[in-house]
XYZ file of N, CA and C in Angstrom:
444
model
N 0.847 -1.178 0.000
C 0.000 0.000 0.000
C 0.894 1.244 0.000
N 0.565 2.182 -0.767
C 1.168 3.220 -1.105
C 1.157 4.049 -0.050
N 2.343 4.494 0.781
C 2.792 5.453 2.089
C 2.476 6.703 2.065
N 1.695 7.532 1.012
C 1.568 8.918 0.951
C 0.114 8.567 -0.290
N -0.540 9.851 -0.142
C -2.086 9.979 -0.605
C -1.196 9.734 -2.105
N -2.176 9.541 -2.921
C -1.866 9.786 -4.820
C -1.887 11.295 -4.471
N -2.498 11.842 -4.341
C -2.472 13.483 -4.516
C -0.800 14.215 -4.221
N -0.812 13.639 -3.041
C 0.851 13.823 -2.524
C 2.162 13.384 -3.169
N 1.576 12.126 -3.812
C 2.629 11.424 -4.583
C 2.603 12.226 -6.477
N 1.623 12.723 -6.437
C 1.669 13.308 -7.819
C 2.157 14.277 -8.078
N 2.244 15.286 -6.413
C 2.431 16.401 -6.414
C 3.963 16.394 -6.521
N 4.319 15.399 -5.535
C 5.850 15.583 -5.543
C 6.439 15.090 -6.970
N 6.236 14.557 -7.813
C 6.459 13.961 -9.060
C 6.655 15.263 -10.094
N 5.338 16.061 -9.860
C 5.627 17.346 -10.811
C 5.985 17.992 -9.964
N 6.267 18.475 -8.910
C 7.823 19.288 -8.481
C 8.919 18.901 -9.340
N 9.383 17.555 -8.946
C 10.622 17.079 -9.870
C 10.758 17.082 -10.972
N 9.743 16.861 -12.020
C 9.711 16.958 -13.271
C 9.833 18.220 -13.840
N 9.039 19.379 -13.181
C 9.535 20.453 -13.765
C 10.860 21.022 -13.602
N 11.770 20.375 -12.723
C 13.083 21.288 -12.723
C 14.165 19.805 -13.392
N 13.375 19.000 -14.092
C 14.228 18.204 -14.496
C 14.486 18.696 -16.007
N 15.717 18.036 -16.827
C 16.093 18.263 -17.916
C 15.107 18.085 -18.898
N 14.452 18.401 -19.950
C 13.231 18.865 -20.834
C 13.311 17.489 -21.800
N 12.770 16.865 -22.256
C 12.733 15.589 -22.776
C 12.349 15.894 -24.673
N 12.395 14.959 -25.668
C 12.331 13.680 -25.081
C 14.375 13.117 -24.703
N 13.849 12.189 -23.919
C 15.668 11.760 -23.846
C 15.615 10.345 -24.468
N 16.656 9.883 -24.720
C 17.015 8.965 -25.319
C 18.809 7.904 -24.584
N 18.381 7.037 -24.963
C 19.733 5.887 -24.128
C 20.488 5.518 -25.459
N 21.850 5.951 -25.359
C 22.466 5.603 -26.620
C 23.444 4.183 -25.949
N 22.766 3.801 -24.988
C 23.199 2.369 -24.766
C 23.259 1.616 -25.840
N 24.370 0.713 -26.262
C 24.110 -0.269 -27.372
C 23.295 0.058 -28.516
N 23.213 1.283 -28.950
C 22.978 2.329 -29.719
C 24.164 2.133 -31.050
N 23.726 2.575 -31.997
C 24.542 3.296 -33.206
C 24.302 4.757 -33.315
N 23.787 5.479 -32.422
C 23.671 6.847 -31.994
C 24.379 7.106 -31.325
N 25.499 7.770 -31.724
C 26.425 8.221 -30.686
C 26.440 9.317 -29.641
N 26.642 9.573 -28.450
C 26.359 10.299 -27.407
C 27.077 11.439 -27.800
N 26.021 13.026 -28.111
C 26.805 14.333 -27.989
C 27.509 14.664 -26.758
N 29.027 14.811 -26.914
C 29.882 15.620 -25.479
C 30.033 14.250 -24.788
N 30.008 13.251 -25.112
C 30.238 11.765 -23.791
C 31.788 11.829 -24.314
N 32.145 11.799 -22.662
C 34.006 11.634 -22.480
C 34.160 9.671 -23.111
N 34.846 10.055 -23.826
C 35.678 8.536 -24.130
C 34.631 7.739 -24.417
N 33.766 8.321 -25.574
C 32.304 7.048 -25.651
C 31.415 6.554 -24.838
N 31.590 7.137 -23.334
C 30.929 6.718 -22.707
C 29.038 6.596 -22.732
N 28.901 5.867 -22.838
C 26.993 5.417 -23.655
C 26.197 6.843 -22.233
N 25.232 6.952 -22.748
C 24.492 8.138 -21.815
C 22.777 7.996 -22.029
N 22.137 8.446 -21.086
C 20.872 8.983 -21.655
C 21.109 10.709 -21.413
N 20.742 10.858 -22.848
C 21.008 12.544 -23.495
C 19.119 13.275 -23.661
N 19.634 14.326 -23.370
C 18.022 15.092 -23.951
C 18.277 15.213 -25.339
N 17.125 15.335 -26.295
C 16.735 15.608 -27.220
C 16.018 16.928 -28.102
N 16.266 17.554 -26.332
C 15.010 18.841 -26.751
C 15.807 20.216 -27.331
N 14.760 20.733 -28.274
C 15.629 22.192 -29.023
C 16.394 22.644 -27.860
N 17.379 23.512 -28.202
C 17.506 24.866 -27.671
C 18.895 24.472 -26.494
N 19.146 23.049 -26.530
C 19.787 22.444 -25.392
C 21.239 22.647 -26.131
N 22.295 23.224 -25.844
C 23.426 22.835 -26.205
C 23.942 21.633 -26.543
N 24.911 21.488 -27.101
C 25.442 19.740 -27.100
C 26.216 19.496 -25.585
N 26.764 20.668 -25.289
C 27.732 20.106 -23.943
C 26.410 20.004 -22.577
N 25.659 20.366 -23.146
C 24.202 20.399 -21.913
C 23.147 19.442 -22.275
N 23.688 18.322 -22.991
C 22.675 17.159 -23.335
C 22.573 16.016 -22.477
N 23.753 16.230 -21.967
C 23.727 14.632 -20.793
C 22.976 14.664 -20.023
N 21.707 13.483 -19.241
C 21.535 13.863 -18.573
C 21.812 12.747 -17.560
N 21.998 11.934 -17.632
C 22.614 10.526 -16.889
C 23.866 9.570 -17.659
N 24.806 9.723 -17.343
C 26.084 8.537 -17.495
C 25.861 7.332 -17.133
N 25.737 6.269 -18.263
C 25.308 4.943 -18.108
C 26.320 3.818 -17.567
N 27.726 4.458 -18.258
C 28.688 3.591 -18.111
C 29.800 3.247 -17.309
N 29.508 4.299 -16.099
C 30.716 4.847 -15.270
C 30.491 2.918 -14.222
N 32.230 2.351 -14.459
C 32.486 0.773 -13.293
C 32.909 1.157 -12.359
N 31.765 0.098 -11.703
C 32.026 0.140 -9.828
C 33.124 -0.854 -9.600
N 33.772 -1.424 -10.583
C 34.446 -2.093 -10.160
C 34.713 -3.872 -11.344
N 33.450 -4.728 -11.156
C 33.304 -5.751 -11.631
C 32.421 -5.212 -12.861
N 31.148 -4.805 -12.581
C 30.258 -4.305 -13.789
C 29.631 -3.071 -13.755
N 29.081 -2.617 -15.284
C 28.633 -1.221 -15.502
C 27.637 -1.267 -14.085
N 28.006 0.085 -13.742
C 26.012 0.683 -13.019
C 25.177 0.964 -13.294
N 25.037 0.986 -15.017
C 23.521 0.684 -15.513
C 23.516 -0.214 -16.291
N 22.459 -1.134 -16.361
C 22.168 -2.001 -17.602
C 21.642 -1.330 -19.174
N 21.955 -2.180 -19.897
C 20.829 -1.467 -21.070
C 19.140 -1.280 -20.785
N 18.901 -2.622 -20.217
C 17.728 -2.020 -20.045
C 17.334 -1.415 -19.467
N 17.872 -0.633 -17.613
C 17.721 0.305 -17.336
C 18.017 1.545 -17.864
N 18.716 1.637 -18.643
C 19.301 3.041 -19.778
C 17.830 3.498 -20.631
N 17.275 2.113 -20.942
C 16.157 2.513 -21.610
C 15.073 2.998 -21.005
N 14.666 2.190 -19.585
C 13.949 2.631 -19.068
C 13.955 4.327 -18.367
N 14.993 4.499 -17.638
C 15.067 6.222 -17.342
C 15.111 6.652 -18.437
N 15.601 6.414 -19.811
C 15.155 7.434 -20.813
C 14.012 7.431 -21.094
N 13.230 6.380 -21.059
C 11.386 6.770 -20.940
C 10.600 7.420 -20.046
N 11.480 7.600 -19.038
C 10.367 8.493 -18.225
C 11.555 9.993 -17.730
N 11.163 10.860 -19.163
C 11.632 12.149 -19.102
C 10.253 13.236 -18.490
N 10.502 13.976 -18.372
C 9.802 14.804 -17.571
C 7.930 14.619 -18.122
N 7.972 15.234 -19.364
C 6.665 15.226 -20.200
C 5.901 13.703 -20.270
N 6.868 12.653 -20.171
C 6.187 11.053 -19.939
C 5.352 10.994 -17.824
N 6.437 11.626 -17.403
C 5.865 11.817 -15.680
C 4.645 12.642 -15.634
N 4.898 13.739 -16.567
C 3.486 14.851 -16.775
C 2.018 13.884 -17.210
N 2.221 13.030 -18.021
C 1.117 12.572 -18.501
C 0.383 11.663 -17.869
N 1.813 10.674 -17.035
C 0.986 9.743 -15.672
C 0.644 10.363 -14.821
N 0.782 11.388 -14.179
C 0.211 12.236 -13.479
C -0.912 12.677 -13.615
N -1.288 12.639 -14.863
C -2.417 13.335 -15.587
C -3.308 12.514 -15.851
N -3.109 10.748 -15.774
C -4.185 9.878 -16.300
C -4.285 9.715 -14.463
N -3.415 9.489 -13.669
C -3.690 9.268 -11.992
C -4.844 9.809 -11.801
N -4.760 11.233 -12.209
C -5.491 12.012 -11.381
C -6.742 12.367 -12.309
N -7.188 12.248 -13.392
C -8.086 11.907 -13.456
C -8.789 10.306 -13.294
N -7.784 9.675 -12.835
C -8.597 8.219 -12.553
C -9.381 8.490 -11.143
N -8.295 9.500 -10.033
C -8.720 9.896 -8.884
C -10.054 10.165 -9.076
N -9.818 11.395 -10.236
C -11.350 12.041 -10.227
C -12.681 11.515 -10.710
N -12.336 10.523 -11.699
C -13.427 8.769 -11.592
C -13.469 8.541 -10.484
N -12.889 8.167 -9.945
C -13.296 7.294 -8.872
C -14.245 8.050 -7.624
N -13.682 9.502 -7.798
C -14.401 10.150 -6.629
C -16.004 10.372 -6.953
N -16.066 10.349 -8.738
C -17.279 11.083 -9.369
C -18.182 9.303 -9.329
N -18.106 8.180 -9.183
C -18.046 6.882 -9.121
C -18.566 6.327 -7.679
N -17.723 6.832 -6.930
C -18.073 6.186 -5.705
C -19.368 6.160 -4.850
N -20.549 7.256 -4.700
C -21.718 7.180 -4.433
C -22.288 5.976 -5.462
N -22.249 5.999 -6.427
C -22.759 5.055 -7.352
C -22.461 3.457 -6.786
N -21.665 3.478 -6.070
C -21.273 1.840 -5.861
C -22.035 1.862 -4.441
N -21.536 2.971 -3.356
C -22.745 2.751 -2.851
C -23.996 2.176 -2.811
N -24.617 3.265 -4.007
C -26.213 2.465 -4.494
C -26.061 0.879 -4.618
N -25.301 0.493 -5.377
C -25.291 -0.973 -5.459
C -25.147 -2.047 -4.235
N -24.020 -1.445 -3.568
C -23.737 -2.285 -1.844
C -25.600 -2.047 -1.682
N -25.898 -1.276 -1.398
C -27.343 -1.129 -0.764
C -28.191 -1.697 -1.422
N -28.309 -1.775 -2.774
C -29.014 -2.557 -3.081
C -28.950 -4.220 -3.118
N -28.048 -4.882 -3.037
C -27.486 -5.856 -2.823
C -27.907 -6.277 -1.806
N -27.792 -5.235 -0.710
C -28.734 -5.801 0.572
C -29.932 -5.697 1.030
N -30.950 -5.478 -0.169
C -32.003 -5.322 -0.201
C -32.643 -4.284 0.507
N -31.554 -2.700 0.505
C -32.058 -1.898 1.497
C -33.378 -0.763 0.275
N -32.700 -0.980 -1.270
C -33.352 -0.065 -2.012
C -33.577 -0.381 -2.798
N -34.476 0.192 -4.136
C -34.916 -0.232 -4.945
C -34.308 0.114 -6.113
N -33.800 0.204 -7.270
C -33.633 1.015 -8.256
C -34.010 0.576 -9.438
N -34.318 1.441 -10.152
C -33.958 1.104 -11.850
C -33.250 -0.006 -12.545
N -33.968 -1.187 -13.239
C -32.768 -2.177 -13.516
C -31.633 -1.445 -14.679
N -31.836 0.384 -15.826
C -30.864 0.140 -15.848
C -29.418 1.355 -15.018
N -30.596 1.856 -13.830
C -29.360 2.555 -13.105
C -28.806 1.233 -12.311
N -29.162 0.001 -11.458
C -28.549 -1.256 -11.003
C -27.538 -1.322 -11.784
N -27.439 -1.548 -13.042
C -26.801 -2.127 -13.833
C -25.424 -1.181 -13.856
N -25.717 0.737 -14.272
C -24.446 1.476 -14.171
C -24.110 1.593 -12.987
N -24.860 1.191 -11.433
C -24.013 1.244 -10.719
C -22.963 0.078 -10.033
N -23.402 -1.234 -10.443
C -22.600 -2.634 -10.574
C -21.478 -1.810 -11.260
N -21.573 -1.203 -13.002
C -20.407 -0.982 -13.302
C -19.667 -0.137 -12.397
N -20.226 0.951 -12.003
C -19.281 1.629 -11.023
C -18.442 0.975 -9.567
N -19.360 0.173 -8.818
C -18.748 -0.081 -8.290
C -17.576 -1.049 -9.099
N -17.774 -1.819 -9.811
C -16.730 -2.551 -10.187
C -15.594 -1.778 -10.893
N -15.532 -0.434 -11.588
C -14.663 -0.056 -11.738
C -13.864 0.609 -10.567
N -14.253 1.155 -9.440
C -13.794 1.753 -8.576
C -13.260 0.314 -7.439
N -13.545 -0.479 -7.208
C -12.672 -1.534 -7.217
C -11.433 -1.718 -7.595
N -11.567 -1.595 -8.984
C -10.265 -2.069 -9.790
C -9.497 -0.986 -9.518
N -9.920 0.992 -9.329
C -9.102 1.800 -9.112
C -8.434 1.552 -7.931
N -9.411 1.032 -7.132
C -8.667 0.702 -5.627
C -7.493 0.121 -5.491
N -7.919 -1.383 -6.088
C -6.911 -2.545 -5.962
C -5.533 -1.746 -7.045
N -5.547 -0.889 -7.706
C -4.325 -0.490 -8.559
C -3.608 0.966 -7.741
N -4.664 1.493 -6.919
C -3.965 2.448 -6.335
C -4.012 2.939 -4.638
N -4.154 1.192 -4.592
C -3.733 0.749 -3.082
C -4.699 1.826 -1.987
N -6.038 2.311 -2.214
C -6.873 2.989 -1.168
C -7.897 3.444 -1.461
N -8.273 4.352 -1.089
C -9.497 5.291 -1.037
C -9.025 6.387 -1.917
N -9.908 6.551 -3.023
C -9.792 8.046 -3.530
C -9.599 9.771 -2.093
């Protein structure tokens, strides 16, 4: 279960994203794209975005040894280059309107618990959209570990 509200966790996400390097970025890990400004070939995830200098493209060094092996894999190279700032903006943006389903949702499942227990009557086809509601707000639950 997630240690801080979604609201809190989204918030702090776009703090960081906006003072992070401007995307899109890219992993010239095992690449035939060679890294602008990387000392001695060293593989990188670089920004992509206008206006960025070449010596101001790095934004993570993939290849620097601890010793026995690299400290990043390729496939982690790929993965932090997928989530550049504008990719964090957009999960943020489907979260929180899932939040806002779920909040606009949740009386609706209500109706259904209650009807289920034979406290009310309804419409077979409001019954029916509110089964769906509750069952989608379920699934928001079980994916975002609480209560809207």
């Amino acid at each position: 279960m997630p240690s801080e509200s979604l609201s809190a966790f989204c918030a702090r996400l776009e703090a960081l994203a906006a003072k992070a390097t401007p995307g899109p970025w890219i992993s010239t890990y095992e690449t035939d794209d060679p890294p602008v400004g990387a000392l001695m070939g060293e593989s990188v995830i670089e920004t992509r975005a206008p206006g960025i200098s070449d010596l101001e493209r790095m934004v993570v060094g993939t290849t620097y040894y601890d010793g026995t092996r690299p400290a990043c894999c390729a496939e982690d190279a790929r993965y932090l280059a997928a989530l550049y700032p504008e990719t964090v903006r957009r999960l943020i943006a489907a979260a929180r309107a899932g939040d806002a389903l779920a909040r606009l949702l949740g009386p609706w499942a209500d109706v259904a618990d209650a009807t289920d227990r034979g406290e009310s009557a309804t419409t077979p086809g409001l019954l029916t959209f509110a089964e769906q509601a509750r069952s989608a707000l379920t699934a928001w639950r079980r994916a975002t570990g609480g209560e809207p």
